Amino acid sequence: MAMATSAAATAALSCLLRAGKRSCLPSARWGCLSSARLSSGVSSYGQRGSGARSLRGNYRELWERAAREPGPFWGALAREALLWDTPHHTDCEWDFAQGRVRWFLGGRLNVAVNCLDQHAQCSPDRVALIWEKDEPGTEERITYRELLEMTCRLANTLKKNGIKKGDRVALYMPVSPLAVAAMLACARIGAVHTVVFAGFSGESLAGRINDSECKAVITCNQGLRGGRVIELKKTVDEAVESCPSVKCVFVAQRTSNKIHLGSRDIPLEEEMAKEASVCAPEIMDSEDMLFMLYTSGSTGKPKGIVHTQAGYLLYSAFTHKHVFDYKQDDVFGCVADIGWITGHSYVVYGPLCNGGTTVLFESTPIYPDPGRYWETVQRLRINQFYCAPTALRLLLKYGDEYVKKYDRSSLTTLGSVGEPINHEAWQWFYDVVGEGRCTLVDTWWQTETGGICIAPRPSEKGAEIVPAIAMRPFYGITPVLMDENGKMIDGNDVSGALCIAKPWPGIARTIYGDHQRFIEAYFKAYPGYYFTGDGAHRTEEGYYQITGRMDDVLNISGHRLGTAEIEDVMDEHPAVPETAVIGYPHEIKGEAAFAFIVVRDDTPYPEMVTKEVRAIVASKIAKYAVPDHVLVVKRLPKTRSGKIMRRLLRRIVTGNVSDLGDITTLDDPSVITEIIDTYENYKAKNSTLK
Ligand code: WT7
């Protein structure tokens, strides 16, 4: 077995190390530093290779060097840190006006080889994945050798069924080793994966499959989450009925429940068992597509954000190492689902490229009880723990006992991501979970940025961390704040629209099939800059604090959702001519959706309609998208040109009616008292609205 696999690894590598090319396995590369502890301080990183030399200096010096000349900074790192078939000849080409960014041009490599083969060759028995299954107390460990084998068998299965380089493959799976192998199998053969979070409805799944014209879907018979069964295959069946591009559906068995397989369906494990455990990697250009991931924007249609090979891989691996101070043999615990970008960058690609051990958390924070995270930390001896503020807000309500009863002495770094973290949650995480001795990093980034852009680390050991803010730009990240007139705001203690001035390797390259939309969404508002969609404050000390979205995008429990997306599906109800959705602060979710709907006069039971529109949102988008409140109103506030003034609705719900701002453009001001009355009536009957 060991022989066969090491032969497999060698075959794959020798394919990369073609005659005449420089050796691609220098002894001093990240993943293969067999025993050397990768140092945490940035300065001592610098003994290896040319790229490593470029990391000499303190945080400030490195940041300035990278910001001044991002090309050479990242170019040297890419050469040193990644395993190339052909090294690149040009570091970076960019033109923000055209939304065009290219990194490491001329370079050729394979991402799966970087994430697997090199580690399987150096340390085949090192654990790559620890699968923390939904069933409490059960875990499975997968070594690099095993993951490489699984990936190759899966890659061969895809190939046998006609999946080729450039084809798109949708994944609708629970967090599991097979899901990771499926992502890497696509990367190995040059196919493009698009992971769809397994909580999305059949209709959402179908929309994504059709937009990207996927040739295949990989799923499981069922999923398990918090002890409940999720009918994944059923949802896929519903979805693919309207997806003509799908030729086959690979079905893995997560539970023992037997399901009927139709003509298009292929039993995944059975087929994998028949395939060889080696698979020659497809050599890809740096700028070939690696994956796409759909995320919400301010229109009703989700955007397929495209990431490419080398730049994304380098950025996710490098930030993983330096923001979390990841050292070899550490156990990295990011509890995000692989259906989101956090799962892509910090469960799969970053940690695996670094030869790390990464936890796959399949369950929920409160199953079987609110001690689940901390019991897992104790049992798996997790060193870095990365989660969302919404989970912390939920858990702190259950009290400290659930935390304190478990041993958390393995923890060194804690991280939070997805939404602004409030002070109470930050302090609880730091004091109670981390016992006041762990570094806590609030990390700001986006699906579009590929990896962390603003976080308290890297910075010198012991450098101050201000609670509950993201603070410092990562190397090569050049944040700027803009005012309403599109002018850059200088100085400190100022707020504005958060933009980034120069490219970094992890930035998204386009929106699949719609580059114009990419330009409009990110490069039009502030010409020459990447606009994040977020607002930020630069403190007196010059640190960044993210204040939240500036567009019509909600952040519900750390998940992005466009108000237009919810409105569009509610509008499909025949008795509902118009709707307006707004976000309001929510104790646990951070933000929640409140929907105002107008119901046709001749509707006999408007109350029924509120239930029906909720059901529509669940079935057309996802359960988490269902508004917490649906209120029937006679009219919506509109400008004379017919634009809905959501700002007024937001003020009514957040209790700011004394300050409605400029209402001179409002068509009929009497609508305001009308809505306030309806709202107050509703609130009086609804205890969840304070
Ligand atoms: C949006 C991106 C990045 C992975 C998860 C979400 C908000 C994210 C923070 C933070 C304040 C944050 C922003 C951003 N956000 N992290 N640390 N502090 N806000 O990815 O779904 O692409 O959402 O999440 O508003 O734009 P996403």
XYZ file of C-alpha atoms and ligand atoms in Angstrom:
717
model
C 0.000 0.000 0.000
C 2.670 2.447 1.046
C 4.728 1.414 -1.952
C 1.899 1.928 -4.357
C 1.126 5.367 -3.050
C 4.619 6.622 -2.953
C 4.896 5.396 -6.519
C 1.762 7.383 -7.252
C 3.203 10.470 -5.720
C 6.439 10.062 -7.574
C 4.629 9.561 -10.849
C 2.683 12.739 -10.328
C 5.694 14.723 -9.330
C 7.953 13.439 -12.043
C 5.328 14.522 -14.472
C 5.757 18.016 -13.117
C 9.483 17.887 -12.889
C 10.079 17.514 -16.571
C 13.600 17.222 -17.868
C 15.378 20.493 -18.124
C 13.188 22.285 -15.572
C 14.680 23.388 -12.315
C 13.966 21.103 -9.408
C 10.579 21.944 -8.061
C 11.092 20.402 -4.679
C 13.696 22.557 -3.032
C 14.179 21.319 0.508
C 13.205 24.624 2.005
C 9.624 24.989 0.801
C 6.713 25.506 3.185
C 4.908 22.244 3.018
C 7.913 20.032 3.037
C 9.821 21.445 5.926
C 9.754 18.008 7.444
C 10.663 18.971 10.964
C 11.516 22.649 10.909
C 8.999 24.645 12.879
C 7.843 27.499 10.739
C 8.561 30.486 12.838
C 5.790 32.850 13.807
C 7.723 36.084 13.780
C 7.859 37.394 10.271
C 11.509 38.290 10.577
C 12.771 34.797 11.270
C 10.923 33.414 8.268
C 13.733 34.711 6.202
C 16.382 32.041 5.931
C 15.069 30.175 2.945
C 15.221 30.868 -0.748
C 14.820 34.172 -2.493
C 11.195 34.663 -1.530
C 12.045 34.050 2.089
C 14.691 36.727 1.970
C 12.044 39.145 0.887
C 10.287 38.502 4.185
C 13.031 39.983 6.284
C 11.914 42.957 8.299
C 9.178 43.890 10.721
C 5.502 44.140 9.867
C 5.631 47.800 8.949
C 8.658 47.439 6.680
C 7.235 44.396 4.942
C 3.851 46.014 4.506
C 5.423 49.098 2.985
C 7.616 47.106 0.633
C 4.710 44.967 -0.535
C 2.434 47.990 -0.932
C 5.019 49.887 -2.941
C 5.828 47.010 -5.266
C 3.345 44.177 -4.956
C 4.667 42.387 -8.057
C 8.201 41.605 -6.901
C 7.023 40.939 -3.322
C 4.523 38.264 -4.333
C 6.584 37.085 -7.283
C 9.454 36.005 -5.051
C 7.079 34.298 -2.627
C 5.282 32.464 -5.407
C 8.538 31.100 -6.755
C 9.569 29.853 -3.369
C 6.323 28.721 -1.865
C 4.553 26.932 -4.688
C 5.522 23.842 -6.614
C 5.703 24.807 -10.284
C 5.892 22.891 -13.494
C 7.073 26.089 -15.172
C 7.874 29.183 -13.105
C 6.181 32.434 -14.107
C 7.892 35.112 -16.189
C 5.740 38.132 -15.247
C 4.669 38.845 -11.679
C 1.542 40.868 -12.312
C -0.427 42.736 -14.954
C -3.332 44.883 -13.933
C -5.771 47.494 -15.051
C -8.526 48.205 -12.528
C -10.429 50.328 -15.080
C -11.024 47.127 -17.062
C -11.399 44.990 -13.926
C -8.371 43.095 -15.157
C -5.846 41.439 -12.855
C -3.408 38.654 -13.758
C -0.745 37.156 -11.525
C 2.246 34.953 -12.214
C 1.878 34.963 -15.975
C 3.525 32.158 -17.870
C 3.566 29.997 -14.742
C 2.204 26.463 -14.898
C 1.320 24.226 -11.987
C -1.309 21.973 -10.486
C -3.106 22.995 -7.300
C -3.841 19.414 -6.173
C -0.161 18.523 -6.491
C 0.645 21.502 -4.281
C -1.976 20.509 -1.738
C -1.350 16.765 -1.738
C 1.481 15.118 -3.644
C 4.293 17.129 -2.189
C 3.176 16.357 1.369
C 2.276 12.752 0.592
C 5.805 12.319 -0.664
C 7.559 13.944 2.289
C 5.287 12.756 5.089
C 2.657 10.337 3.789
C 1.358 9.495 7.249
C 0.841 13.052 8.401
C -2.830 13.691 9.074
C -4.355 15.998 6.472
C -7.980 15.951 7.598
C -9.715 15.313 10.867
C -13.363 14.829 10.087
C -15.423 15.850 13.111
C -18.614 14.113 12.109
C -22.064 15.210 13.116
C -22.427 12.237 15.434
C -20.950 13.524 18.717
C -17.588 12.104 19.721
C -16.847 10.494 16.381
C -13.924 11.596 14.293
C -11.987 10.156 11.396
C -8.409 10.925 10.474
C -7.234 10.935 6.865
C -3.522 11.070 6.069
C -2.000 12.872 3.118
C -1.385 9.529 1.428
C -5.005 8.503 1.876
C -6.361 11.846 0.718
C -4.150 11.760 -2.362
C -5.388 8.272 -3.194
C -9.012 9.196 -2.642
C -8.584 12.293 -4.798
C -6.951 10.338 -7.634
C -9.671 7.688 -7.624
C -12.306 10.390 -7.699
C -10.462 12.258 -10.444
C -10.301 9.085 -12.535
C -14.011 8.496 -11.959
C -14.781 11.988 -13.228
C -12.564 11.459 -16.255
C -14.123 8.108 -17.053
C -17.490 9.847 -17.143
C -16.376 12.451 -19.599
C -15.393 15.339 -17.331
C -12.520 17.248 -18.895
C -10.357 20.281 -18.289
C -12.481 23.416 -18.166
C -15.777 21.588 -17.465
C -17.795 22.855 -14.516
C -18.850 20.498 -11.725
C -21.300 21.398 -8.954
C -20.754 20.026 -5.456
C -23.737 19.793 -3.126
C -22.275 17.919 -0.187
C -21.843 17.999 3.563
C -18.447 18.880 5.040
C -16.588 15.593 4.576
C -13.336 14.112 3.274
C -15.105 13.122 0.058
C -16.134 16.727 -0.510
C -12.528 17.851 -0.096
C -11.386 15.057 -2.414
C -14.015 16.167 -4.936
C -12.717 19.748 -4.905
C -9.145 18.559 -5.301
C -10.091 15.978 -7.950
C -11.538 18.799 -10.043
C -8.351 20.792 -9.494
C -6.286 17.766 -10.485
C -7.956 17.301 -13.846
C -8.445 21.004 -14.508
C -12.221 20.983 -14.015
C -13.837 23.952 -12.273
C -15.797 23.287 -9.099
C -18.667 25.297 -7.850
C -19.609 24.293 -4.332
C -23.198 25.093 -3.409
C -23.893 25.241 0.336
C -26.020 22.189 1.133
C -28.623 24.411 2.836
C -29.648 26.081 -0.417
C -32.910 25.030 -2.008
C -33.265 22.999 -5.206
C -34.192 26.110 -7.110
C -31.085 28.000 -5.949
C -28.971 24.997 -6.829
C -30.535 24.800 -10.282
C -29.940 28.518 -10.856
C -26.246 28.121 -10.086
C -25.883 24.930 -12.148
C -27.516 26.587 -15.130
C -25.578 29.828 -14.852
C -22.295 27.923 -14.886
C -23.535 25.143 -17.187
C -22.259 22.334 -15.003
C -21.767 18.989 -16.660
C -21.993 16.997 -13.444
C -23.156 17.213 -9.851
C -21.511 15.452 -6.918
C -23.741 14.881 -3.909
C -24.594 12.449 -1.101
C -27.647 10.343 -0.518
C -28.381 12.308 2.640
C -26.664 14.735 4.946
C -26.636 14.901 8.747
C -26.606 18.128 10.664
C -27.370 18.538 14.325
C -28.804 15.019 14.326
C -31.267 15.807 11.568
C -31.325 14.153 8.188
C -31.073 16.400 5.146
C -32.350 14.971 1.882
C -29.556 16.080 -0.404
C -30.184 13.676 -3.260
C -33.878 14.578 -3.369
C -32.995 18.242 -3.683
C -30.497 17.501 -6.437
C -33.130 15.446 -8.284
C -35.535 18.381 -8.151
C -32.837 20.755 -9.312
C -31.412 18.805 -12.240
C -34.835 18.342 -13.763
C -34.391 21.863 -15.083
C -30.669 21.580 -15.806
C -30.086 20.299 -19.340
C -26.292 20.629 -19.083
C -26.036 17.960 -16.360
C -24.988 14.610 -17.803
C -24.368 12.737 -14.579
C -24.942 12.903 -10.841
C -22.372 11.188 -8.618
C -23.945 10.010 -5.380
C -21.908 9.197 -2.275
C -23.350 7.396 0.744
C -23.217 9.513 3.889
C -25.867 7.470 5.677
C -26.865 3.816 5.372
C -30.171 4.786 3.845
C -30.466 3.205 0.387
C -31.804 5.422 -2.320
C -33.033 4.749 -5.770
C -30.524 5.572 -8.488
C -31.849 6.849 -11.785
C -30.322 6.583 -15.245
C -28.060 9.612 -14.797
C -26.904 8.618 -11.310
C -23.545 7.028 -10.544
C -22.736 5.427 -7.190
C -19.552 7.304 -6.320
C -17.697 5.026 -3.892
C -18.420 1.922 -5.968
C -16.993 3.520 -9.088
C -14.004 4.971 -7.224
C -13.101 1.485 -5.986
C -12.701 0.330 -9.588
C -10.347 3.162 -10.507
C -6.585 3.459 -10.166
C -5.202 5.334 -7.168
C -2.890 7.400 -9.342
C -3.934 10.108 -11.740
C -1.564 12.299 -13.688
C -2.261 15.946 -12.899
C -3.308 18.349 -15.639
C -0.785 21.152 -15.845
C -2.649 24.425 -15.574
C -1.825 28.040 -16.361
C -1.633 30.345 -13.347
C -4.670 32.161 -14.667
C -6.851 29.175 -15.594
C -10.026 29.047 -13.558
C -9.808 27.029 -10.305
C -13.316 27.452 -8.966
C -16.288 29.708 -8.846
C -18.461 30.446 -5.884
C -21.800 32.213 -5.974
C -22.414 35.119 -3.670
C -25.126 37.728 -3.323
C -24.940 41.203 -4.713
C -27.368 44.077 -4.749
C -29.436 42.661 -7.621
C -31.598 39.563 -7.488
C -29.132 37.352 -9.304
C -26.188 35.830 -7.388
C -22.764 36.354 -8.931
C -20.405 33.524 -9.823
C -17.154 34.858 -8.394
C -14.195 33.374 -10.262
C -10.854 32.495 -8.664
C -7.859 31.230 -10.583
C -5.027 28.839 -9.736
C -1.715 30.190 -8.511
C -2.607 33.583 -7.082
C -5.515 32.238 -5.062
C -3.501 29.319 -3.752
C -0.549 31.463 -2.721
C -2.751 34.040 -1.032
C -4.883 31.554 0.918
C -1.833 29.570 2.055
C 0.238 32.586 2.969
C -2.507 34.326 4.947
C -3.343 31.034 6.676
C 0.207 30.753 7.897
C 0.778 34.356 8.917
C -2.559 35.556 10.262
C -3.054 32.488 12.456
C 0.622 31.804 13.109
C 0.122 28.264 11.853
C 3.068 25.963 12.553
C 3.694 22.504 11.270
C 1.870 19.796 13.259
C -0.662 22.290 14.591
C -4.301 21.272 14.325
C -6.213 24.021 12.533
C -9.920 24.203 13.359
C -11.980 26.371 11.053
C -15.602 25.399 11.638
C -17.001 27.023 8.487
C -18.880 25.013 5.899
C -17.071 24.298 2.627
C -20.048 25.907 0.881
C -18.649 29.360 1.738
C -15.364 31.007 0.815
C -14.076 30.580 4.388
C -14.338 26.836 3.909
C -12.509 27.009 0.582
C -9.599 29.131 1.804
C -9.181 28.070 5.432
C -10.564 24.543 5.616
C -9.214 23.256 2.318
C -6.734 25.172 0.137
C -4.715 27.265 2.616
C -4.090 24.587 5.262
C -3.475 21.779 2.750
C -1.058 23.817 0.654
C 0.841 24.409 3.889
C 0.897 20.683 4.663
C -1.291 21.316 7.677
C -3.817 19.258 9.591
C -7.260 20.731 9.110
C -10.520 19.950 10.877
C -13.714 19.315 8.897
C -16.556 20.262 11.207
C -19.811 18.751 10.026
C -22.041 19.600 12.972
C -23.489 22.691 14.661
C -22.320 24.683 17.709
C -25.176 23.426 19.875
C -25.398 19.741 19.006
C -25.702 17.716 21.173
C -25.311 20.690 23.523
C -23.665 24.138 23.545
C -20.346 22.599 24.577
C -19.771 20.979 21.184
C -17.039 23.334 19.940
C -15.045 23.138 23.166
C -15.415 19.395 23.572
C -14.077 19.118 20.021
C -11.183 21.465 20.869
C -10.291 19.227 23.819
C -10.577 15.904 21.986
C -8.760 16.985 18.808
C -6.250 19.259 20.619
C -7.056 22.156 18.298
C -4.459 24.955 18.212
C -6.190 27.594 16.090
C -9.950 27.979 16.294
C -11.745 30.099 13.666
C -15.496 30.777 13.774
C -18.254 33.350 13.230
C -19.444 35.991 15.711
C -23.040 34.777 15.379
C -22.049 31.414 16.912
C -20.261 33.178 19.769
C -23.280 35.366 20.495
C -25.437 32.268 20.622
C -23.056 30.312 22.846
C -22.347 33.031 25.371
C -26.038 33.035 26.246
C -25.715 29.490 27.538
C -23.110 30.544 30.083
C -19.467 29.757 30.772
C -19.905 26.259 32.180
C -20.167 24.664 28.755
C -16.771 26.119 27.923
C -14.974 25.650 31.206
C -15.725 21.996 31.559
C -13.359 21.221 28.666
C -9.598 21.562 28.436
C -8.682 24.357 26.026
C -4.979 24.482 26.830
C -4.097 23.513 23.235
C -5.504 26.794 21.884
C -3.072 29.508 20.866
C -4.958 31.615 18.307
C -8.643 32.420 18.022
C -10.209 33.981 14.956
C -13.545 35.464 13.974
C -14.923 36.196 10.519
C -17.985 37.028 8.490
C -19.454 40.105 10.154
C -18.504 42.811 12.600
C -17.856 41.242 16.004
C -19.467 43.070 18.909
C -17.487 43.859 22.040
C -19.362 41.444 24.260
C -18.713 38.489 21.956
C -15.067 39.465 21.443
C -14.447 39.769 25.171
C -16.166 36.480 25.940
C -14.179 34.685 23.256
C -10.952 36.200 24.585
C -11.567 35.854 28.336
C -13.642 32.710 28.654
C -12.709 30.571 25.648
C -9.095 31.755 25.358
C -8.539 32.208 29.094
C -7.022 35.590 28.318
C -3.867 33.985 26.916
C -4.658 33.461 23.222
C -4.191 35.867 20.344
C -7.627 36.821 19.011
C -7.864 38.022 15.418
C -10.943 39.663 13.907
C -10.390 38.968 10.213
C -12.023 41.028 7.481
C -12.297 39.734 3.935
C -14.826 38.699 1.285
C -15.609 35.989 -1.246
C -14.077 38.366 -3.771
C -10.795 38.873 -1.917
C -9.939 35.151 -1.764
C -8.300 35.468 1.623
C -7.935 37.663 4.693
C -7.175 41.312 3.893
C -7.349 43.073 7.245
C -6.487 41.436 10.583
C -4.473 42.234 13.730
C -1.767 39.753 12.693
C 0.778 39.435 11.226
C 2.502 42.007 13.387
C 5.260 41.761 15.914
C 4.707 39.314 18.766
C 3.094 41.214 21.574
C 1.994 44.095 19.332
C -1.235 45.579 20.610
C -4.569 44.118 19.555
C -7.512 46.453 19.889
C -10.648 44.458 20.799
C -13.278 43.864 18.128
C -11.623 45.520 15.154
C -9.744 44.079 12.182
C -6.965 46.673 12.505
C -4.047 46.049 10.149
C -3.919 45.511 6.393
C -2.167 42.304 5.347
C 1.050 42.566 3.318
C 0.329 44.155 -0.026
C -3.176 45.297 0.945
C -3.561 49.035 0.470
C -6.856 50.203 2.014
C -8.143 53.674 1.263
C -11.298 55.460 2.414
C -13.412 57.514 0.023
C -15.967 60.243 0.658
C -19.342 60.685 -1.086
C -17.722 62.666 -3.860
C -15.285 59.926 -4.677
C -12.354 61.754 -3.089
C -9.797 59.927 -1.016
C -9.948 60.804 2.683
C -6.587 61.403 4.302
C -5.672 61.367 7.951
C -6.977 59.428 10.902
C -10.207 59.291 12.869
C -12.175 59.360 9.603
C -14.838 57.169 7.970
C -15.691 56.363 4.382
C -16.177 53.751 1.698
C -13.513 51.061 1.947
C -11.530 50.587 -1.259
C -8.249 48.881 -2.058
C -5.749 50.664 -4.270
C -3.572 47.867 -5.658
C -4.074 44.237 -6.625
C -3.078 41.224 -4.511
C -2.873 37.617 -5.734
C -6.153 36.480 -4.141
C -8.464 39.053 -5.732
C -11.293 37.565 -7.843
C -10.740 37.785 -11.579
C -14.255 38.104 -12.928
C -17.906 37.190 -12.549
C -18.502 34.046 -14.541
C -20.004 34.927 -17.910
C -20.405 38.620 -17.118
C -17.193 40.586 -16.920
C -19.088 43.830 -17.428
C -20.989 43.226 -14.201
C -17.659 42.613 -12.479
C -16.430 46.029 -13.608
C -19.678 47.727 -12.613
C -19.857 46.129 -9.185
C -16.281 46.656 -8.049
C -14.418 49.153 -10.223
C -16.951 51.799 -11.313
C -17.906 53.580 -8.098
C -14.339 54.750 -7.420
C -12.399 54.646 -10.690
C -8.947 53.161 -10.287
C -9.854 51.370 -7.057
C -11.448 48.100 -5.990
C -14.600 48.985 -4.016
C -15.422 46.461 -1.296
C -19.035 47.485 -0.692
C -18.184 48.034 2.989
C -17.786 51.183 5.013
C -14.895 51.566 7.428
C -13.510 53.861 10.074
C -9.797 54.598 10.387
C -9.097 55.131 14.070
C -6.851 57.765 15.587
C -4.073 55.189 15.643
C -4.595 54.430 11.955
C -6.311 51.060 12.458
C -9.274 49.911 10.373
C -12.672 49.157 11.814
C -15.271 47.772 9.415
C -18.669 49.351 9.920
C -20.765 47.206 7.534
C -22.200 47.071 4.031
C -23.011 50.255 2.192
C -25.174 48.548 -0.435
C -28.439 46.615 -0.279
C -26.736 43.479 0.937
C -27.651 41.927 4.281
C -25.339 39.893 6.455
C -27.457 37.295 8.212
C -25.429 35.126 10.592
C -22.342 35.901 8.548
C -24.010 34.990 5.253
C -24.550 37.484 2.508
C -27.972 38.005 1.031
C -29.231 40.728 -1.281
C -32.486 42.427 -0.278
C -33.400 42.347 -3.982
C -32.917 38.597 -4.049
C -35.535 38.111 -1.310
C -37.868 40.705 -2.833
C -37.702 39.108 -6.274
C -38.900 35.724 -5.050
C -41.611 37.193 -2.785
C -42.889 39.216 -5.724
C -43.645 35.945 -7.462
C -46.662 35.465 -5.185
C -49.699 36.355 -7.337
C -51.346 38.390 -4.564
C -48.210 40.415 -3.828
C -47.559 43.299 -6.232
C -44.678 44.818 -4.289
C -42.289 44.187 -1.454
C -39.409 45.911 0.303
C -36.894 44.074 2.436
C -34.570 45.763 4.889
C -32.052 44.599 7.463
C -32.250 45.421 11.156
C -29.928 44.543 14.062
C -30.542 41.114 15.572
C -29.117 39.876 18.859
C -27.844 36.529 17.566
C -27.818 36.744 13.777
C -26.170 40.156 13.731
C -28.670 41.259 11.144
C -32.090 39.924 10.216
C -34.483 40.597 7.352
C -37.753 42.498 7.773
C -40.142 42.386 4.836
C -42.880 44.895 4.045
C -45.376 43.568 1.548
C -48.304 45.064 -0.272
C -51.171 42.630 -0.795
C -53.805 43.021 -3.494
C -57.082 44.523 -2.253
C -59.168 41.531 -3.276
C -57.125 39.070 -1.205
C -59.464 37.434 1.333
C -56.827 36.387 3.923
C -53.741 38.625 3.890
C -52.404 36.721 6.916
C -52.187 33.576 4.816
C -50.140 35.471 2.275
C -47.448 36.286 4.834
C -47.079 32.557 5.513
C -47.014 31.763 1.828
C -44.316 34.281 0.963
C -42.168 32.846 3.760
C -42.556 29.395 2.254
C -41.648 30.765 -1.159
C -38.396 32.240 0.163
C -37.469 28.950 1.854
C -38.147 26.920 -1.249
C -36.639 29.321 -3.742
C -33.569 30.496 -1.813
C -32.877 28.867 1.548
C -34.346 28.666 5.032
C -31.868 31.162 6.444
C -33.124 33.747 3.943
C -36.709 33.729 5.294
C -37.457 37.171 6.800
C -38.037 37.161 10.559
C -40.985 39.490 10.022
C -43.396 39.937 7.147
C -45.698 42.906 7.593
C -48.599 43.756 5.297
C -48.817 47.478 4.491
C -51.149 49.418 2.197
C -48.371 51.203 0.327
C -44.592 51.506 0.297
C -42.793 54.832 0.615
C -41.672 55.907 -2.845
C -40.001 58.814 -4.524
C -41.864 60.659 -7.250
C -39.898 58.656 -9.785
C -41.157 55.445 -8.182
C -38.065 54.314 -6.274
C -38.778 52.592 -2.966
C -37.211 54.501 -0.069
C -35.937 51.571 2.005
C -33.976 53.973 4.178
C -37.261 55.222 5.718
C -38.441 51.696 6.439
C -35.127 50.956 8.114
C -35.504 53.985 10.358
C -39.015 52.959 11.337
C -37.921 49.444 12.311
C -34.831 50.630 14.184
C -36.877 53.222 16.099
C -35.324 56.298 14.519
C -38.551 57.946 13.410
C -37.610 61.292 14.879
C -34.786 61.491 12.341
C -36.097 60.446 8.947
C -33.562 62.481 7.029
C -34.385 64.155 3.756
C -37.929 63.271 2.696
C -38.426 65.984 0.091
C -38.333 63.464 -2.749
C -41.092 61.377 -1.152
C -44.154 61.224 -3.384
C -46.815 61.292 -0.655
C -45.571 62.031 2.893
C -48.772 60.686 4.458
C -47.481 57.179 3.759
C -45.077 57.586 6.657
C -47.636 57.884 9.438
C -49.612 55.118 7.786
C -46.651 52.716 7.945
C -45.580 53.819 11.419
C -49.088 53.071 12.720
C -49.173 49.652 11.103
C -45.708 48.894 12.416
C -46.453 50.034 15.981
C -49.578 47.906 16.016
C -47.607 44.899 14.863
C -44.825 45.545 17.346
C -47.265 45.715 20.243
C -48.337 42.184 19.430
C -44.850 40.878 18.796
C -42.591 40.330 21.769
C -39.456 39.666 19.691
C -39.407 43.283 18.500
C -38.142 45.588 21.192
C -18.773 40.530 3.787
C -18.214 39.430 2.930
C -14.996 36.465 4.314
C -15.605 35.231 4.659
C -16.993 35.264 5.138
C -17.939 36.225 4.498
C -18.584 41.135 6.028
C -16.621 39.724 6.710
C -15.929 40.777 8.484
C -15.312 41.290 9.655
C -16.851 43.049 9.612
C -17.029 41.476 7.944
C -18.309 42.341 5.155
C -17.882 41.735 3.843
N -17.434 40.794 6.854
N -15.714 39.708 7.689
N -14.279 40.681 10.235
N -15.805 42.433 10.176
N -17.490 42.611 8.519
O -17.729 36.336 3.128
O -20.055 36.203 2.238
O -18.204 37.232 0.895
O -19.140 38.388 2.902
O -18.874 40.066 5.132
O -19.488 43.079 5.006
O -18.075 42.577 2.740
P -18.814 37.005 2.215
